[in-house]
């Protein structure tokens, strides 16, 4: 039977058949976006959410949504966040309280007439050829539909429909991604740029350990074995190799110091202080460390804060999630509960273990959960932050270059702009028995980039009536930027409209006229392009042979930057640190032997080095040229000439920028060879 109501309907657990034009699996923000826009177009829609609560991270814990560049967010996500903020005085546009976000979604679903089914998981899928005809939930209810959207964080419908996907990390070689694969981090003692908290009361000056290992810390116990949370390295893996592992999960926790809202952190039934030995060693290595340096605590509104992970040991739980993406319900429930026990136990440890300095204990005890949030879940967040699960292998795979250099897509249906941000995958033992952060890397800039409609569609032979806006077709590296809720919501909006368009035209989702879809999205104020991107110097458009810093080989840590007008929108600098240890090497293939003018680009500033050594290896040997980066580049305000050199076609031209004995910040952007 076909059910349609002008009000959102929460269905009972009795088993029967439900027919709808569009079936959305996953009541995440992306799924609700798809459902609401499709219902506004006149389609009958049902949303099936496996948990008891709709809204995913936006209603389930996350109260500071990462947005990147705000101007890339329009359409339904901007409508939602504005409505949530406007519903309560003194709320920030992107930082509404979880309960406000939940109420806002319920209101919008009711207005659109979307049916909601909660606490029902996927049991099976029926297909006819390359089309899904129905899915059955665990209570036996049959849901038939013309179109389907998998908006779950896990990609369960996609997987059950036999659509190709990957779990884990690709190798560097697979898509030519410099950041890809196994990625052990070196120790970076006290040289990283300090990231101050935006809550002055909890910040404090000191070294930041946002990524990487901040100091040499033993990972071995008295018995000579790794302590909890530290793993022996996989000796079969080399940097850049592929594996099955993915970045850590955690809970985004709404916390407060307001006495009228304060609920103490609970002690979990499975509390085990030995789990926090590495945390204790980290605390001892940084005397006087504050609670607000162990966690990222960001103010939202009305005295509430979003607590997130940062650093070597925090609410991230590296290594505990590897079995989650492809796990069955029992496996996932065990992992979920383990994350709760680990996180609650950590707060209890910090507040009550006498080995923790008294000042830090007092700070930990001053924070607690919010009495008016998640009241039906003991004030604990509804949602586990599944940063990455399955990733579809669809018609187009978004990869690192799609975020940095190849940013324009004719079939763009949304934009992303957040930096490439990967949290810890695992903590491993180095040969000397100390701990290393593996999997994370220093946040790497991305340009505002267009997201291809083809990345939302499976390969046509696999499924013709499914769209996937969350576990979309992307590499691990690209997903590290794409995985933001406003982006998911924008892609959900595109998926909902595309599903209706395909249904009415009796077409496969791969065959619709994307120009028509884009026109509809623009009518709904979606952002599909930014005019200012046309002014970015593009390496692919410059004459001669050009290599941007994204394609160069780096030694040591270089900080990303978009200062100035760098080639391809981003460059790097040495943060005026680790002098004599950092270098960037460009290896350019020369099409034929001859003389070439070599040029280098950089962003000038008063605090840049005036004596940057640039080494050119050419046919006759090598030569070092000193570049004054305090002076603006003389060629189009972008490049300076290093001179003319002979290069041979049978070996690469090699240009290396170093920071030896330099008197300021050293920048590295692009190099260019022009045949003479």
XYZ file of C-alpha atoms in Angstrom:
676
model
C 0.000 0.000 0.000
C 1.084 3.559 -0.605
C 1.180 5.725 2.495
C 1.431 9.488 2.320
C 0.798 12.002 5.085
C 1.065 15.762 5.375
C 2.753 15.280 8.736
C 5.869 13.330 9.576
C 4.771 9.933 10.849
C 6.740 7.729 13.216
C 5.773 4.190 12.322
C 5.207 1.398 14.802
C 7.251 -1.776 14.974
C 4.550 -4.017 13.497
C 5.598 -5.692 10.262
C 3.875 -4.677 7.022
C 4.673 -3.279 3.589
C 5.411 0.388 2.908
C 5.590 1.841 -0.581
C 7.167 5.204 -1.385
C 8.624 6.989 -4.380
C 11.911 7.428 -2.515
C 13.312 5.273 0.262
C 16.137 6.878 2.221
C 18.232 4.593 4.405
C 19.992 6.582 7.107
C 18.393 9.472 8.983
C 21.639 11.438 8.944
C 21.620 15.132 8.002
C 22.334 14.088 4.402
C 19.440 11.618 4.430
C 17.039 14.134 5.935
C 18.150 16.750 3.404
C 17.469 14.335 0.535
C 14.099 13.390 2.003
C 12.866 16.927 2.642
C 13.803 18.346 -0.771
C 12.320 15.320 -2.556
C 9.093 15.610 -0.566
C 8.910 19.310 -1.402
C 8.994 18.252 -5.062
C 5.892 16.129 -4.475
C 7.489 12.706 -3.993
C 6.367 10.354 -1.251
C 9.365 9.662 0.978
C 10.198 7.368 3.851
C 13.376 7.623 5.930
C 14.646 4.553 7.775
C 17.060 5.216 10.644
C 18.744 2.261 12.422
C 19.121 4.099 15.758
C 16.403 5.588 17.938
C 17.286 9.131 16.921
C 17.352 11.067 13.670
C 19.913 13.677 12.662
C 23.188 11.788 12.986
C 26.068 13.866 14.282
C 24.294 17.225 13.975
C 21.678 16.220 16.558
C 23.749 13.521 18.238
C 26.763 15.338 19.672
C 28.379 17.653 17.154
C 27.542 21.242 18.058
C 30.316 23.003 16.132
C 29.958 22.056 12.495
C 33.144 22.427 10.467
C 32.316 24.514 7.439
C 35.607 25.438 5.747
C 34.790 28.494 3.641
C 31.257 29.578 4.482
C 30.636 30.938 1.003
C 30.703 27.379 -0.382
C 27.615 26.454 1.662
C 24.188 27.371 0.342
C 20.913 25.699 -0.477
C 19.335 23.344 2.040
C 22.235 23.159 4.521
C 22.365 26.941 4.875
C 18.562 27.022 5.182
C 18.691 24.438 7.967
C 21.512 25.980 9.984
C 20.010 29.465 9.709
C 16.633 28.207 10.840
C 18.191 26.384 13.795
C 20.155 29.471 14.838
C 17.156 31.776 14.439
C 14.988 29.535 16.595
C 16.863 30.470 19.777
C 18.292 33.906 20.597
C 22.063 34.355 20.722
C 22.783 31.194 18.724
C 25.651 31.049 16.248
C 24.843 30.193 12.626
C 26.834 26.944 12.666
C 26.964 26.242 16.393
C 23.398 25.506 17.504
C 22.798 23.161 20.401
C 22.044 19.517 19.507
C 18.522 19.700 20.961
C 17.807 22.768 18.822
C 19.073 21.011 15.712
C 16.868 18.005 16.512
C 13.784 20.154 16.964
C 14.546 21.967 13.712
C 14.805 18.734 11.739
C 11.551 17.421 13.226
C 9.756 20.616 12.248
C 11.068 20.558 8.681
C 10.237 16.870 8.251
C 6.695 17.454 9.507
C 6.218 20.381 7.137
C 7.416 18.322 4.174
C 5.334 15.258 5.062
C 8.249 12.845 5.336
C 7.618 9.508 7.052
C 10.184 8.437 9.634
C 11.016 4.933 10.801
C 13.478 4.661 13.690
C 15.284 1.825 15.469
C 15.000 -0.460 12.441
C 18.091 -1.763 10.653
C 18.573 -3.173 7.196
C 18.067 -6.922 6.920
C 18.088 -7.585 3.159
C 17.788 -6.014 -0.287
C 15.935 -7.246 -3.361
C 17.103 -6.300 -6.851
C 15.852 -6.872 -10.365
C 18.833 -6.595 -12.633
C 20.640 -3.387 -11.757
C 17.715 -1.846 -9.859
C 16.776 -2.116 -6.195
C 13.095 -2.958 -5.844
C 12.792 -3.208 -2.080
C 14.564 -3.519 1.210
C 13.467 -5.345 4.331
C 14.199 -4.125 7.846
C 14.920 -6.295 10.868
C 11.279 -6.190 12.012
C 10.208 -7.775 8.721
C 8.753 -4.642 7.137
C 9.093 -4.519 3.357
C 9.913 -1.084 1.926
C 9.404 -0.791 -1.829
C 10.419 2.232 -3.826
C 11.295 3.589 -7.221
C 14.448 5.315 -6.021
C 16.796 4.772 -3.072
C 19.343 6.893 -1.226
C 21.931 5.391 1.103
C 22.748 8.213 3.500
C 24.046 6.027 6.320
C 27.508 6.642 7.730
C 28.324 2.964 7.171
C 27.062 2.495 3.599
C 25.006 -0.581 4.494
C 22.411 -0.284 1.716
C 25.125 0.310 -0.854
C 27.004 -2.791 0.290
C 23.878 -4.954 0.445
C 23.044 -3.887 -3.128
C 26.436 -5.268 -4.242
C 27.856 -1.878 -5.171
C 31.650 -1.795 -5.198
C 33.352 -0.121 -2.255
C 36.584 0.047 -0.283
C 37.440 0.153 3.417
C 40.794 1.559 4.490
C 43.513 3.454 2.676
C 44.663 3.340 -0.904
C 48.342 3.368 -1.767
C 50.065 6.496 -3.018
C 50.483 4.823 -6.381
C 46.816 3.945 -6.938
C 45.630 7.488 -7.617
C 48.946 9.339 -7.492
C 48.169 10.907 -4.107
C 51.232 12.131 -2.164
C 49.389 11.899 1.172
C 47.983 8.415 0.666
C 48.737 5.156 2.417
C 50.506 4.100 5.576
C 51.831 7.249 7.240
C 54.012 7.001 10.381
C 54.649 10.433 11.883
C 58.013 11.509 13.304
C 58.433 13.073 16.724
C 57.968 16.824 16.414
C 59.105 18.306 19.729
C 57.636 21.687 20.638
C 58.034 23.154 17.186
C 54.493 23.076 15.904
C 52.537 26.275 15.597
C 50.413 26.754 18.715
C 46.695 26.505 18.099
C 45.018 28.419 20.888
C 41.562 27.439 21.998
C 38.834 29.933 21.273
C 37.826 29.636 24.928
C 40.453 31.708 26.815
C 39.639 30.134 30.160
C 40.776 26.715 29.039
C 43.546 27.473 26.596
C 46.933 28.542 27.862
C 50.182 28.960 26.043
C 52.199 25.900 25.249
C 53.071 23.396 22.562
C 50.176 22.118 20.520
C 49.832 18.432 19.842
C 47.103 18.547 17.277
C 48.861 15.962 15.096
C 51.988 13.952 15.591
C 53.950 12.843 18.637
C 55.035 15.908 20.659
C 57.860 14.319 22.646
C 59.693 11.009 23.031
C 57.463 8.773 25.178
C 58.054 5.084 25.888
C 55.284 2.794 24.676
C 56.462 -0.208 26.693
C 55.262 -1.463 30.043
C 57.317 -2.985 32.850
C 56.891 -6.387 31.203
C 58.450 -5.107 27.973
C 55.166 -5.328 26.084
C 53.301 -2.435 24.448
C 51.021 -0.566 26.832
C 47.318 -0.228 26.128
C 46.544 1.481 22.849
C 50.025 1.036 21.360
C 50.577 -1.554 18.635
C 53.627 -3.220 17.126
C 54.205 -1.855 13.622
C 53.147 -3.904 10.626
C 56.581 -4.699 9.241
C 55.126 -5.576 5.854
C 54.006 -1.981 5.330
C 56.159 0.775 3.898
C 55.166 4.461 3.893
C 52.582 4.973 1.178
C 51.317 1.383 1.131
C 47.613 0.535 1.161
C 45.935 -1.187 4.101
C 42.515 -1.884 5.631
C 42.759 0.594 8.511
C 40.909 3.871 8.855
C 41.046 6.962 11.039
C 39.857 6.862 14.636
C 36.284 7.371 15.795
C 35.215 9.320 18.864
C 32.276 11.067 20.478
C 31.723 14.783 20.002
C 30.573 15.734 23.486
C 28.450 18.701 24.540
C 29.993 19.891 27.820
C 29.477 22.770 30.212
C 30.660 24.473 33.386
C 27.267 26.070 34.049
C 26.138 24.963 37.524
C 22.466 24.835 36.507
C 23.235 22.461 33.611
C 26.163 20.536 35.066
C 26.038 16.712 35.153
C 29.283 15.009 36.334
C 31.019 12.659 33.926
C 29.960 9.119 34.895
C 32.270 6.300 35.901
C 31.770 3.438 33.419
C 31.058 -0.038 34.729
C 34.106 -1.341 32.864
C 36.518 1.307 34.158
C 40.162 0.250 33.859
C 42.844 2.830 34.753
C 45.532 0.856 32.881
C 43.966 2.077 29.654
C 45.319 5.551 30.391
C 48.993 4.814 31.053
C 50.036 6.591 27.865
C 47.888 9.584 28.808
C 49.604 9.690 32.201
C 53.028 9.612 30.540
C 51.965 12.424 28.219
C 50.832 14.509 31.192
C 54.141 13.924 32.979
C 56.035 14.966 29.844
C 54.210 18.327 29.861
C 54.108 19.591 33.476
C 51.287 22.029 34.002
C 49.339 20.840 30.967
C 45.741 22.055 31.081
C 42.517 20.170 30.406
C 41.932 22.462 27.438
C 45.205 21.359 25.828
C 44.339 17.667 25.994
C 41.034 18.293 24.222
C 39.759 20.814 21.728
C 36.967 22.643 23.559
C 35.096 25.150 21.436
C 32.382 27.516 22.632
C 29.011 27.039 20.957
C 26.262 29.015 22.685
C 24.505 29.446 26.024
C 27.447 28.212 28.067
C 27.843 24.951 26.162
C 31.004 23.729 24.477
C 31.885 21.150 21.849
C 34.617 18.823 23.118
C 36.621 17.076 20.412
C 39.886 15.175 20.142
C 43.288 16.653 19.544
C 46.755 15.249 19.887
C 48.379 11.949 20.683
C 45.930 10.889 23.410
C 42.451 12.337 23.572
C 38.872 11.245 22.855
C 40.001 9.628 19.595
C 40.304 5.872 20.137
C 42.878 4.762 17.536
C 42.874 1.122 16.489
C 39.545 0.283 18.112
C 37.368 0.765 15.047
C 38.987 -1.363 12.347
C 36.242 -4.023 12.449
C 33.377 -1.525 12.457
C 32.757 -0.647 8.778
C 32.126 -4.223 7.617
C 31.061 -5.529 11.035
C 27.726 -7.141 11.832
C 25.338 -5.582 14.348
C 26.879 -7.395 17.317
C 30.400 -6.318 16.340
C 29.353 -2.717 15.904
C 27.449 -2.675 19.209
C 30.526 -4.001 21.000
C 32.782 -1.371 19.401
C 30.279 1.398 20.155
C 30.086 0.427 23.826
C 33.862 0.100 24.003
C 34.171 3.684 22.783
C 31.740 4.834 25.473
C 33.679 2.998 28.189
C 37.014 4.317 26.943
C 35.880 7.938 26.769
C 33.940 8.053 30.021
C 36.794 6.221 31.724
C 39.279 8.825 30.507
C 37.302 11.681 32.043
C 36.953 9.708 35.259
C 40.694 9.002 35.271
C 41.568 12.671 34.797
C 39.248 13.714 37.584
C 39.924 11.020 40.168
C 43.241 9.207 39.715
C 45.693 10.553 42.291
C 48.604 10.195 39.862
C 47.096 13.048 37.853
C 48.300 16.443 39.137
C 45.763 18.044 41.457
C 45.353 21.135 39.295
C 44.478 19.059 36.261
C 42.082 16.930 38.313
C 40.281 20.034 39.485
C 40.010 21.310 35.926
C 38.621 17.953 34.739
C 36.025 17.919 37.525
C 34.893 21.438 36.618
C 33.526 20.129 33.314
C 30.497 17.926 32.853
C 27.679 16.867 30.579
C 24.655 19.068 29.872
C 21.461 18.264 31.782
C 19.213 19.468 28.968
C 20.923 17.465 26.192
C 20.359 13.765 25.393
C 18.143 13.386 28.463
C 16.848 10.026 27.217
C 20.429 8.706 26.860
C 21.882 9.641 30.261
C 23.028 12.946 28.702
C 25.571 11.085 26.580
C 25.735 11.846 22.831
C 23.445 9.802 20.627
C 25.925 9.348 17.793
C 29.351 7.782 17.520
C 31.483 9.920 15.205
C 32.126 7.511 12.347
C 34.646 9.643 10.527
C 35.019 7.139 7.737
C 33.370 3.829 6.933
C 32.928 2.253 3.537
C 33.605 4.401 0.486
C 31.880 3.656 -2.795
C 33.867 3.092 -5.977
C 31.505 4.829 -8.369
C 31.424 6.526 -11.733
C 34.028 9.066 -10.600
C 36.388 8.745 -7.636
C 37.248 12.035 -5.944
C 40.990 12.044 -5.146
C 43.593 14.449 -3.763
C 44.067 16.378 -6.995
C 40.302 17.051 -7.133
C 40.747 19.060 -3.926
C 43.888 20.957 -4.872
C 44.526 21.273 -8.593
C 41.775 19.652 -10.685
C 39.041 21.469 -8.779
C 36.543 22.232 -11.553
C 33.809 19.742 -12.520
C 31.245 20.293 -15.258
C 28.760 18.146 -13.331
C 29.314 19.889 -10.004
C 26.399 19.510 -7.574
C 28.088 20.898 -4.478
C 31.335 22.269 -3.110
C 33.821 21.397 -0.412
C 36.574 23.523 1.067
C 37.683 22.050 4.388
C 41.355 21.246 4.726
C 42.555 17.655 4.301
C 42.346 16.482 7.895
C 43.050 12.907 8.976
C 42.960 11.873 12.617
C 45.178 9.182 14.115
C 44.767 5.725 12.629
C 46.888 3.872 15.178
C 49.715 4.389 17.671
C 52.719 2.232 16.902
C 56.032 1.368 18.504
C 59.165 2.725 16.911
C 62.328 0.633 16.902
C 63.533 2.416 20.042
C 60.356 1.511 21.933
C 58.815 4.980 21.794
C 55.341 5.843 20.528
C 54.559 7.156 17.064
C 51.327 8.569 15.712
C 50.468 6.691 12.510
C 47.954 7.770 9.907
C 47.441 11.418 10.695
C 49.343 14.130 8.909
C 49.560 17.855 9.277
C 46.398 19.522 8.054
C 46.883 20.147 4.345
C 45.080 22.977 2.528
C 42.429 22.299 -0.041
C 41.017 24.862 -2.417
C 37.289 25.390 -2.627
C 36.502 22.536 -5.007
C 33.547 21.269 -6.987
C 32.099 17.836 -6.241
C 31.108 15.752 -9.243
C 27.601 14.324 -9.475
C 29.269 11.159 -10.763
C 30.803 10.640 -7.309
C 27.277 10.099 -5.921
C 26.313 7.389 -8.409
C 27.388 3.750 -8.474
C 28.707 2.245 -11.642
C 25.680 1.786 -13.864
C 26.114 -1.969 -14.197
C 25.939 -2.291 -10.407
C 22.884 -0.170 -9.588
C 20.748 2.302 -11.549
C 18.447 3.721 -8.878
C 20.717 4.413 -5.915
C 22.480 7.595 -4.826
C 25.126 7.715 -2.087
C 25.802 11.181 -0.595
C 27.735 10.121 2.538
C 29.813 7.052 1.650
C 30.395 8.657 -1.726
C 32.989 7.657 -4.290
C 36.227 9.094 -2.930
C 39.687 8.045 -1.888
C 40.659 8.094 1.768
C 42.595 11.326 1.236
C 39.752 13.121 -0.530
C 37.311 11.881 2.096
C 39.425 13.554 4.794
C 38.116 16.867 3.443
C 34.715 15.804 2.123
C 33.531 14.326 5.436
C 31.870 17.487 6.782
C 28.167 17.540 7.632
C 27.294 20.674 5.587
C 28.919 18.984 2.577
C 26.989 15.766 3.211
C 23.808 17.844 3.419
C 24.532 19.613 0.140
C 25.097 16.250 -1.517
C 21.925 14.973 0.137
C 20.016 17.862 -1.410
C 21.465 16.984 -4.826
C 20.626 13.304 -4.298
C 17.011 14.022 -3.362
C 16.465 16.194 -6.427
C 18.301 13.757 -8.714
C 16.166 10.867 -7.454
C 12.965 12.733 -8.270
C 14.300 13.755 -11.687
C 15.320 10.185 -12.545
C 12.007 8.790 -11.320
C 9.899 11.176 -13.382
C 11.990 10.619 -16.494
C 12.082 6.829 -15.943
C 15.857 7.007 -16.193
C 18.833 5.586 -14.403
C 20.453 8.047 -12.005
C 23.540 7.901 -14.230
C 21.515 9.084 -17.265
C 19.756 12.194 -16.020
C 20.468 15.577 -17.549
C 22.817 17.046 -14.947
C 22.343 20.520 -16.413
C 18.678 20.321 -15.407
C 19.692 19.145 -11.937
C 22.197 21.976 -11.574
C 19.554 24.509 -12.657
C 17.195 23.234 -9.973
C 19.952 23.350 -7.359
C 20.798 26.929 -8.279
C 17.124 27.863 -8.026
C 17.279 26.505 -4.479
C 20.334 28.707 -3.783
C 22.878 25.894 -3.747
C 26.488 26.955 -4.308
C 28.064 25.139 -7.242
C 30.954 27.479 -8.065
C 32.831 30.500 -6.742
C 33.732 33.281 -9.192
C 36.965 34.117 -7.363
C 38.407 30.710 -8.235
C 38.911 31.970 -11.775
C 41.693 34.248 -10.481
C 43.816 31.474 -8.981
C 47.039 30.831 -10.964
C 46.623 27.289 -12.297
C 49.687 25.128 -12.839
C 47.925 23.430 -15.749
C 47.431 26.790 -17.478
C 50.933 28.219 -17.025
C 53.454 27.946 -19.883
C 56.352 25.526 -19.835
C 56.867 22.710 -17.362
C 55.329 23.513 -13.984
C 55.250 21.546 -10.751
C 53.332 22.826 -7.760
C 54.391 22.060 -4.200
C 51.608 19.454 -3.969
C 53.599 17.258 -6.353
C 57.002 17.815 -4.748
C 58.850 15.610 -2.262
C 58.990 17.005 1.262
C 61.521 16.350 3.992
C 60.237 17.201 7.465
C 57.079 19.093 8.329
C 55.910 21.959 6.143
C 52.811 23.963 7.082
C 50.185 24.593 4.437
C 49.068 28.121 3.625
C 46.850 30.035 1.204
C 48.586 33.373 1.899
C 49.105 35.577 -1.144
C 48.177 34.262 -4.582
C 49.928 30.882 -4.680
C 49.849 28.611 -7.698
C 46.859 26.253 -7.455
C 45.659 28.186 -4.413
C 48.014 26.863 -1.759
C 51.699 26.799 -0.823
C 53.866 25.718 2.113
C 56.226 27.247 4.639
C 58.629 26.006 7.297
C 57.000 27.952 10.177
C 60.480 29.407 10.776
C 61.445 26.184 12.539
C 63.742 23.149 12.283
C 66.365 25.102 10.373
C 68.635 22.915 8.280
C 66.245 19.951 8.462
C 63.525 20.826 5.968
C 63.538 20.711 2.188
C 61.172 20.523 -0.780
C 62.425 18.771 -3.903
C 60.862 19.169 -7.348
C 61.734 16.557 -9.972
C 60.608 17.598 -13.430
C 60.758 15.460 -16.561
C 62.359 17.379 -19.426
C 60.909 16.501 -22.880
C 64.158 17.156 -24.731
C 67.701 18.151 -23.901
C 68.504 21.836 -24.031
C 68.678 25.044 -22.078
C 65.794 26.111 -19.862
C 65.080 29.083 -17.678
C 64.291 27.925 -14.146
C 61.852 29.915 -12.052
C 60.487 29.581 -8.527
C 57.358 31.110 -6.988
C 56.685 32.160 -3.405
C 54.591 34.566 -1.354
C 56.636 37.530 -0.130
C 56.302 39.098 3.332
C 58.397 41.081 5.811
C 58.905 38.002 8.011
C 60.121 35.772 5.175
C 63.749 34.749 4.825
C 66.063 36.920 2.768
C 68.558 34.099 2.152
C 66.685 31.017 0.947
C 69.019 28.491 -0.713
C 67.634 26.943 -3.900
C 69.731 24.129 -5.379
C 69.490 23.388 -9.107
C 70.847 20.058 -10.321
C 71.491 20.330 -14.065
C 73.484 18.648 -16.822
C 76.769 20.296 -15.813
C 76.445 19.702 -12.065
C 74.629 21.723 -9.429
C 74.362 25.343 -8.416
C 72.881 27.111 -5.406
C 70.996 30.366 -5.883
C 69.971 32.545 -2.933
C 66.432 33.965 -3.105
C 65.222 36.917 -1.046
C 61.617 36.076 -0.205
C 61.050 39.452 1.438
C 60.966 40.975 -2.045
C 57.899 40.506 -4.232
C 58.512 38.126 -7.176
C 59.474 40.152 -10.234
C 57.736 38.062 -12.919
C 53.970 38.719 -12.883
C 54.193 39.034 -9.117
C 54.471 35.265 -8.992
C 57.901 33.943 -10.068
C 61.558 34.926 -9.888
C 64.156 33.642 -12.319
C 66.971 31.437 -11.044
C 68.834 31.635 -14.370
C 69.327 29.435 -17.444
C 70.592 25.863 -17.159
C 71.155 22.874 -19.430
C 69.058 19.788 -18.701
C 69.127 16.351 -20.284
C 66.032 14.495 -21.420
C 67.187 11.199 -19.916
C 67.188 12.448 -16.321
C 64.938 14.817 -14.374
C 65.651 18.435 -13.624
C 65.885 18.645 -9.835
C 65.278 21.857 -7.905
C 65.418 21.831 -4.103
C 64.365 24.564 -1.670
C 66.038 24.280 1.733
C 65.863 26.175 5.014
C 69.520 25.925 6.065
C 70.618 28.954 8.161
C 67.740 31.072 6.914
C 66.739 34.285 8.690
C 62.945 33.989 8.503
C 60.056 31.919 7.213
C 60.882 29.900 4.095
C 58.092 29.453 1.579
C 57.741 26.887 -1.195
C 55.165 27.062 -3.954
C 55.776 26.118 -7.620
C 58.736 25.805 -9.965
C 58.682 26.407 -13.712
C 60.983 25.491 -16.593
C 60.796 27.422 -19.868
C 62.659 26.131 -22.913
C 65.031 28.702 -24.404
